[in-house]
């Protein structure tokens, strides 16, 4: 019985030591580059949005409630945010940023 178990263990160890073939596959990664970059800056309570002509500007509070939504109708626009102090989520197109009004 011991000889049988040892022969099985030896066979398994021998098979594990044999070289195996490994094939490499090429992967193609597609990166979606948005060359029309959108810039969002906040100075005091004035939000400056540039590079977002035709996009929709949406502002959410931390509870997820939309507090403002406007269509950006120029390449560079300034919006006076008459919002209470706090943190807000600004979404323009696919770009999302967190801003803090103090």
Short mmCIF file of N, CA and C in Angstrom, two decimals:
data_model
loop_
_atom_site.label_atom_id
_atom_site.label_comp_id
_atom_site.label_asym_id
_atom_site.label_seq_id
_atom_site.Cartn_x
_atom_site.Cartn_y
_atom_site.Cartn_z
N UNK A 1 0.83 -1.19 0.00
CA UNK A 1 0.00 0.00 0.00
C UNK A 1 0.87 1.25 0.00
N UNK A 2 1.91 1.25 0.80
CA UNK A 2 2.82 2.39 0.86
C UNK A 2 3.53 2.58 -0.47
N UNK A 3 3.89 1.45 -1.10
CA UNK A 3 4.57 1.51 -2.38
C UNK A 3 3.62 2.11 -3.45
N UNK A 4 2.34 1.78 -3.40
CA UNK A 4 1.36 2.29 -4.35
C UNK A 4 1.21 3.81 -4.19
N UNK A 5 1.10 4.29 -2.96
CA UNK A 5 0.96 5.73 -2.69
C UNK A 5 2.21 6.48 -3.13
N UNK A 6 3.38 5.91 -2.85
CA UNK A 6 4.63 6.55 -3.25
C UNK A 6 4.76 6.60 -4.77
N UNK A 7 4.32 5.57 -5.46
CA UNK A 7 4.41 5.59 -6.92
C UNK A 7 3.47 6.64 -7.52
N UNK A 8 2.30 6.82 -6.92
CA UNK A 8 1.37 7.87 -7.39
C UNK A 8 1.97 9.25 -7.13
N UNK A 9 2.52 9.47 -5.95
CA UNK A 9 3.14 10.75 -5.63
C UNK A 9 4.32 11.04 -6.56
N UNK A 10 5.13 10.01 -6.85
CA UNK A 10 6.26 10.18 -7.75
C UNK A 10 5.78 10.51 -9.17
N UNK A 11 4.70 9.86 -9.60
CA UNK A 11 4.16 10.12 -10.94
C UNK A 11 3.64 11.55 -11.06
N UNK A 12 2.94 12.00 -10.03
CA UNK A 12 2.41 13.37 -10.04
C UNK A 12 3.55 14.37 -10.03
N UNK A 13 4.56 14.13 -9.20
CA UNK A 13 5.71 15.04 -9.14
C UNK A 13 6.45 15.06 -10.46
N UNK A 14 6.56 13.92 -11.12
CA UNK A 14 7.24 13.84 -12.41
C UNK A 14 6.47 14.60 -13.48
N UNK A 15 5.13 14.45 -13.49
CA UNK A 15 4.32 15.14 -14.49
C UNK A 15 4.32 16.65 -14.28
N UNK A 16 4.43 17.08 -13.04
CA UNK A 16 4.46 18.51 -12.77
C UNK A 16 5.78 19.13 -13.22
N UNK A 17 6.83 18.35 -13.29
CA UNK A 17 8.12 18.85 -13.69
C UNK A 17 8.33 18.90 -15.18
N UNK A 18 7.44 18.33 -15.97
CA UNK A 18 7.58 18.35 -17.42
C UNK A 18 7.32 19.76 -17.96
N UNK A 19 8.05 20.16 -18.98
CA UNK A 19 7.82 21.49 -19.55
C UNK A 19 6.46 21.55 -20.24
N UNK A 20 5.84 22.67 -20.12
CA UNK A 20 4.54 22.87 -20.76
C UNK A 20 4.67 24.01 -21.76
N UNK A 21 3.76 24.05 -22.69
CA UNK A 21 3.77 25.10 -23.69
C UNK A 21 2.86 26.23 -23.24
N UNK A 22 3.37 27.43 -23.38
CA UNK A 22 2.60 28.62 -23.02
C UNK A 22 2.52 29.50 -24.25
N UNK A 23 1.33 29.91 -24.57
CA UNK A 23 1.12 30.76 -25.73
C UNK A 23 0.75 32.16 -25.26
N UNK A 24 1.37 33.15 -25.85
CA UNK A 24 1.05 34.54 -25.54
C UNK A 24 0.02 35.04 -26.54
N UNK A 25 -0.90 35.78 -26.05
CA UNK A 25 -1.89 36.37 -26.94
C UNK A 25 -1.73 37.89 -26.90
N UNK A 26 -1.96 38.50 -28.02
CA UNK A 26 -1.87 39.95 -28.08
C UNK A 26 -3.22 40.53 -27.72
N UNK A 27 -3.19 41.56 -26.88
CA UNK A 27 -4.43 42.23 -26.54
C UNK A 27 -4.39 43.64 -27.11
N UNK A 28 -5.51 44.07 -27.56
CA UNK A 28 -5.63 45.41 -28.13
C UNK A 28 -6.48 46.23 -27.18
N UNK A 29 -5.94 47.37 -26.80
CA UNK A 29 -6.67 48.25 -25.89
C UNK A 29 -7.05 49.51 -26.64
N UNK A 30 -8.31 49.83 -26.60
CA UNK A 30 -8.80 51.03 -27.27
C UNK A 30 -9.03 52.09 -26.21
N UNK A 31 -8.37 53.20 -26.38
CA UNK A 31 -8.49 54.30 -25.43
C UNK A 31 -9.29 55.40 -26.11
N UNK A 32 -10.36 55.81 -25.45
CA UNK A 32 -11.19 56.88 -25.98
C UNK A 32 -10.64 58.21 -25.47
N UNK A 33 -9.88 58.88 -26.31
CA UNK A 33 -9.30 60.17 -25.93
C UNK A 33 -10.26 61.28 -26.32
N UNK A 34 -10.60 62.08 -25.36
CA UNK A 34 -11.44 63.24 -25.61
C UNK A 34 -10.53 64.45 -25.71
N UNK A 35 -10.25 64.87 -26.95
CA UNK A 35 -9.31 65.96 -27.14
C UNK A 35 -9.94 67.31 -26.83
N UNK A 36 -11.25 67.37 -26.77
CA UNK A 36 -11.92 68.59 -26.38
C UNK A 36 -12.06 68.56 -24.86
N UNK A 37 -11.01 68.93 -24.16
CA UNK A 37 -11.02 68.82 -22.71
C UNK A 37 -11.86 69.93 -22.10
N UNK A 38 -12.57 69.56 -21.06
CA UNK A 38 -13.43 70.48 -20.34
C UNK A 38 -12.71 70.88 -19.07
N UNK A 39 -12.67 72.18 -18.80
CA UNK A 39 -12.05 72.69 -17.58
C UNK A 39 -13.12 73.30 -16.69
N UNK A 40 -13.11 72.90 -15.41
CA UNK A 40 -14.06 73.40 -14.43
C UNK A 40 -13.25 74.01 -13.29
N UNK A 41 -13.45 75.31 -13.04
CA UNK A 41 -12.76 75.96 -11.92
C UNK A 41 -13.78 76.76 -11.12
N UNK A 42 -13.51 76.89 -9.83
CA UNK A 42 -14.40 77.62 -8.93
C UNK A 42 -13.59 78.69 -8.22
N UNK A 43 -14.05 79.92 -8.27
CA UNK A 43 -13.42 81.03 -7.57
C UNK A 43 -14.50 81.73 -6.76
N UNK A 44 -14.47 81.53 -5.45
CA UNK A 44 -15.53 82.06 -4.60
C UNK A 44 -16.81 81.30 -4.87
N UNK A 45 -17.79 81.99 -5.41
CA UNK A 45 -19.04 81.31 -5.79
C UNK A 45 -19.28 81.39 -7.30
N UNK A 46 -18.22 81.70 -8.06
CA UNK A 46 -18.32 81.79 -9.51
C UNK A 46 -17.68 80.55 -10.12
N UNK A 47 -18.48 79.80 -10.87
CA UNK A 47 -18.01 78.59 -11.53
C UNK A 47 -17.67 78.93 -12.97
N UNK A 48 -16.43 78.60 -13.37
CA UNK A 48 -15.98 78.86 -14.74
C UNK A 48 -15.89 77.53 -15.46
N UNK A 49 -16.59 77.43 -16.59
CA UNK A 49 -16.60 76.21 -17.40
C UNK A 49 -16.09 76.59 -18.79
N UNK A 50 -15.05 75.88 -19.25
CA UNK A 50 -14.53 76.14 -20.58
C UNK A 50 -14.39 74.84 -21.35
N UNK A 51 -14.59 74.92 -22.65
CA UNK A 51 -14.48 73.76 -23.53
C UNK A 51 -15.68 72.84 -23.49
N UNK A 52 -16.84 73.37 -23.12
CA UNK A 52 -18.03 72.53 -22.99
C UNK A 52 -19.20 73.08 -23.80
N UNK A 53 -18.93 73.64 -24.95
CA UNK A 53 -19.99 74.23 -25.76
C UNK A 53 -21.01 73.17 -26.16
N UNK A 54 -22.28 73.43 -25.87
CA UNK A 54 -23.35 72.51 -26.23
C UNK A 54 -23.63 71.44 -25.19
N UNK A 55 -22.80 71.35 -24.15
CA UNK A 55 -23.00 70.35 -23.10
C UNK A 55 -24.00 70.88 -22.06
N UNK A 56 -24.45 69.99 -21.19
CA UNK A 56 -25.33 70.37 -20.10
C UNK A 56 -24.54 70.38 -18.80
N UNK A 57 -24.62 71.48 -18.07
CA UNK A 57 -23.98 71.62 -16.76
C UNK A 57 -25.01 71.25 -15.71
N UNK A 58 -24.67 70.27 -14.88
CA UNK A 58 -25.56 69.84 -13.81
C UNK A 58 -24.81 69.91 -12.50
N UNK A 59 -25.46 70.43 -11.46
CA UNK A 59 -24.85 70.52 -10.14
C UNK A 59 -25.75 69.79 -9.16
N UNK A 60 -25.14 68.88 -8.38
CA UNK A 60 -25.85 68.08 -7.40
C UNK A 60 -25.29 68.38 -6.01
N UNK A 61 -26.16 68.33 -4.99
CA UNK A 61 -25.65 68.44 -3.62
C UNK A 61 -25.20 67.06 -3.16
N UNK A 62 -24.68 66.96 -1.94
CA UNK A 62 -24.13 65.68 -1.48
C UNK A 62 -25.21 64.64 -1.24
N UNK A 63 -26.46 65.05 -1.18
CA UNK A 63 -27.56 64.10 -1.04
C UNK A 63 -27.97 63.52 -2.39
N UNK A 64 -27.39 64.04 -3.47
CA UNK A 64 -27.70 63.54 -4.81
C UNK A 64 -28.85 64.26 -5.48
N UNK A 65 -29.30 65.35 -4.90
CA UNK A 65 -30.41 66.11 -5.47
C UNK A 65 -29.85 67.17 -6.42
N UNK A 66 -30.37 67.21 -7.63
CA UNK A 66 -29.91 68.21 -8.61
C UNK A 66 -30.41 69.58 -8.19
N UNK A 67 -29.48 70.51 -8.01
CA UNK A 67 -29.84 71.85 -7.57
C UNK A 67 -29.73 72.88 -8.70
N UNK A 68 -29.07 72.50 -9.80
CA UNK A 68 -28.93 73.43 -10.92
C UNK A 68 -28.67 72.64 -12.19
N UNK A 69 -29.27 73.08 -13.29
CA UNK A 69 -29.03 72.45 -14.58
C UNK A 69 -29.18 73.52 -15.66
N UNK A 70 -28.10 73.75 -16.42
CA UNK A 70 -28.14 74.74 -17.49
C UNK A 70 -27.40 74.19 -18.70
N UNK A 71 -27.74 74.70 -19.86
CA UNK A 71 -27.05 74.34 -21.10
C UNK A 71 -25.92 75.34 -21.32
N UNK A 72 -24.72 74.84 -21.54
CA UNK A 72 -23.56 75.70 -21.78
C UNK A 72 -23.63 76.15 -23.23
N UNK A 73 -23.77 77.46 -23.45
CA UNK A 73 -23.96 77.98 -24.80
C UNK A 73 -22.77 78.76 -25.33
N UNK A 74 -21.61 78.51 -24.79
CA UNK A 74 -20.40 79.16 -25.27
C UNK A 74 -19.18 78.33 -24.90
N UNK A 75 -18.04 78.68 -25.48
CA UNK A 75 -16.83 77.91 -25.19
C UNK A 75 -16.32 78.18 -23.78
N UNK A 76 -16.51 79.40 -23.29
CA UNK A 76 -16.06 79.74 -21.94
C UNK A 76 -17.16 80.54 -21.26
N UNK A 77 -17.70 79.97 -20.18
CA UNK A 77 -18.83 80.62 -19.49
C UNK A 77 -18.55 80.70 -18.00
N UNK A 78 -19.08 81.76 -17.37
CA UNK A 78 -19.02 81.92 -15.92
C UNK A 78 -20.44 81.87 -15.38
N UNK A 79 -20.60 81.12 -14.30
CA UNK A 79 -21.91 80.98 -13.67
C UNK A 79 -21.79 81.38 -12.21
N UNK A 80 -22.64 82.32 -11.79
CA UNK A 80 -22.67 82.73 -10.39
C UNK A 80 -23.57 81.75 -9.64
N UNK A 81 -22.98 80.99 -8.73
CA UNK A 81 -23.72 79.98 -7.99
C UNK A 81 -24.29 80.61 -6.72
N UNK A 82 -25.57 80.78 -6.69
CA UNK A 82 -26.23 81.29 -5.49
C UNK A 82 -26.66 80.11 -4.64
N UNK A 83 -25.68 79.35 -4.17
CA UNK A 83 -25.95 78.14 -3.39
C UNK A 83 -25.37 78.30 -2.00
N UNK A 84 -25.95 77.63 -1.01
CA UNK A 84 -25.38 77.69 0.35
C UNK A 84 -23.99 77.05 0.39
N UNK A 85 -23.23 77.38 1.43
CA UNK A 85 -21.91 76.79 1.60
C UNK A 85 -22.02 75.28 1.70
N UNK A 86 -21.03 74.58 1.13
CA UNK A 86 -21.03 73.12 1.19
C UNK A 86 -20.34 72.51 -0.01
N UNK A 87 -20.39 71.19 -0.09
CA UNK A 87 -19.77 70.44 -1.18
C UNK A 87 -20.83 70.10 -2.22
N UNK A 88 -20.43 70.18 -3.48
CA UNK A 88 -21.34 69.92 -4.59
C UNK A 88 -20.62 69.09 -5.65
N UNK A 89 -21.38 68.35 -6.42
CA UNK A 89 -20.86 67.57 -7.54
C UNK A 89 -21.25 68.30 -8.82
N UNK A 90 -20.25 68.62 -9.64
CA UNK A 90 -20.48 69.32 -10.91
C UNK A 90 -20.25 68.33 -12.04
N UNK A 91 -21.23 68.20 -12.91
CA UNK A 91 -21.14 67.28 -14.04
C UNK A 91 -21.36 68.06 -15.32
N UNK A 92 -20.37 67.96 -16.22
CA UNK A 92 -20.47 68.58 -17.54
C UNK A 92 -20.12 67.51 -18.55
N UNK A 93 -21.09 67.05 -19.32
CA UNK A 93 -20.84 65.95 -20.25
C UNK A 93 -20.48 64.70 -19.48
N UNK A 94 -19.29 64.13 -19.77
CA UNK A 94 -18.82 62.95 -19.05
C UNK A 94 -17.92 63.30 -17.88
N UNK A 95 -17.53 64.57 -17.76
CA UNK A 95 -16.61 64.99 -16.71
C UNK A 95 -17.38 65.30 -15.43
N UNK A 96 -16.89 64.76 -14.32
CA UNK A 96 -17.51 64.98 -13.01
C UNK A 96 -16.44 65.48 -12.06
N UNK A 97 -16.74 66.57 -11.33
CA UNK A 97 -15.81 67.14 -10.37
C UNK A 97 -16.54 67.49 -9.08
N UNK A 98 -15.79 67.47 -7.99
CA UNK A 98 -16.33 67.88 -6.70
C UNK A 98 -15.84 69.30 -6.42
N UNK A 99 -16.74 70.18 -6.02
CA UNK A 99 -16.37 71.55 -5.67
C UNK A 99 -16.90 71.86 -4.28
N UNK A 100 -16.24 72.81 -3.63
CA UNK A 100 -16.63 73.21 -2.29
C UNK A 100 -16.83 74.71 -2.26
N UNK A 101 -18.02 75.14 -1.90
CA UNK A 101 -18.32 76.56 -1.77
C UNK A 101 -18.14 76.93 -0.31
N UNK A 102 -17.29 77.94 -0.08
CA UNK A 102 -17.00 78.34 1.32
C UNK A 102 -17.52 79.72 1.59
#
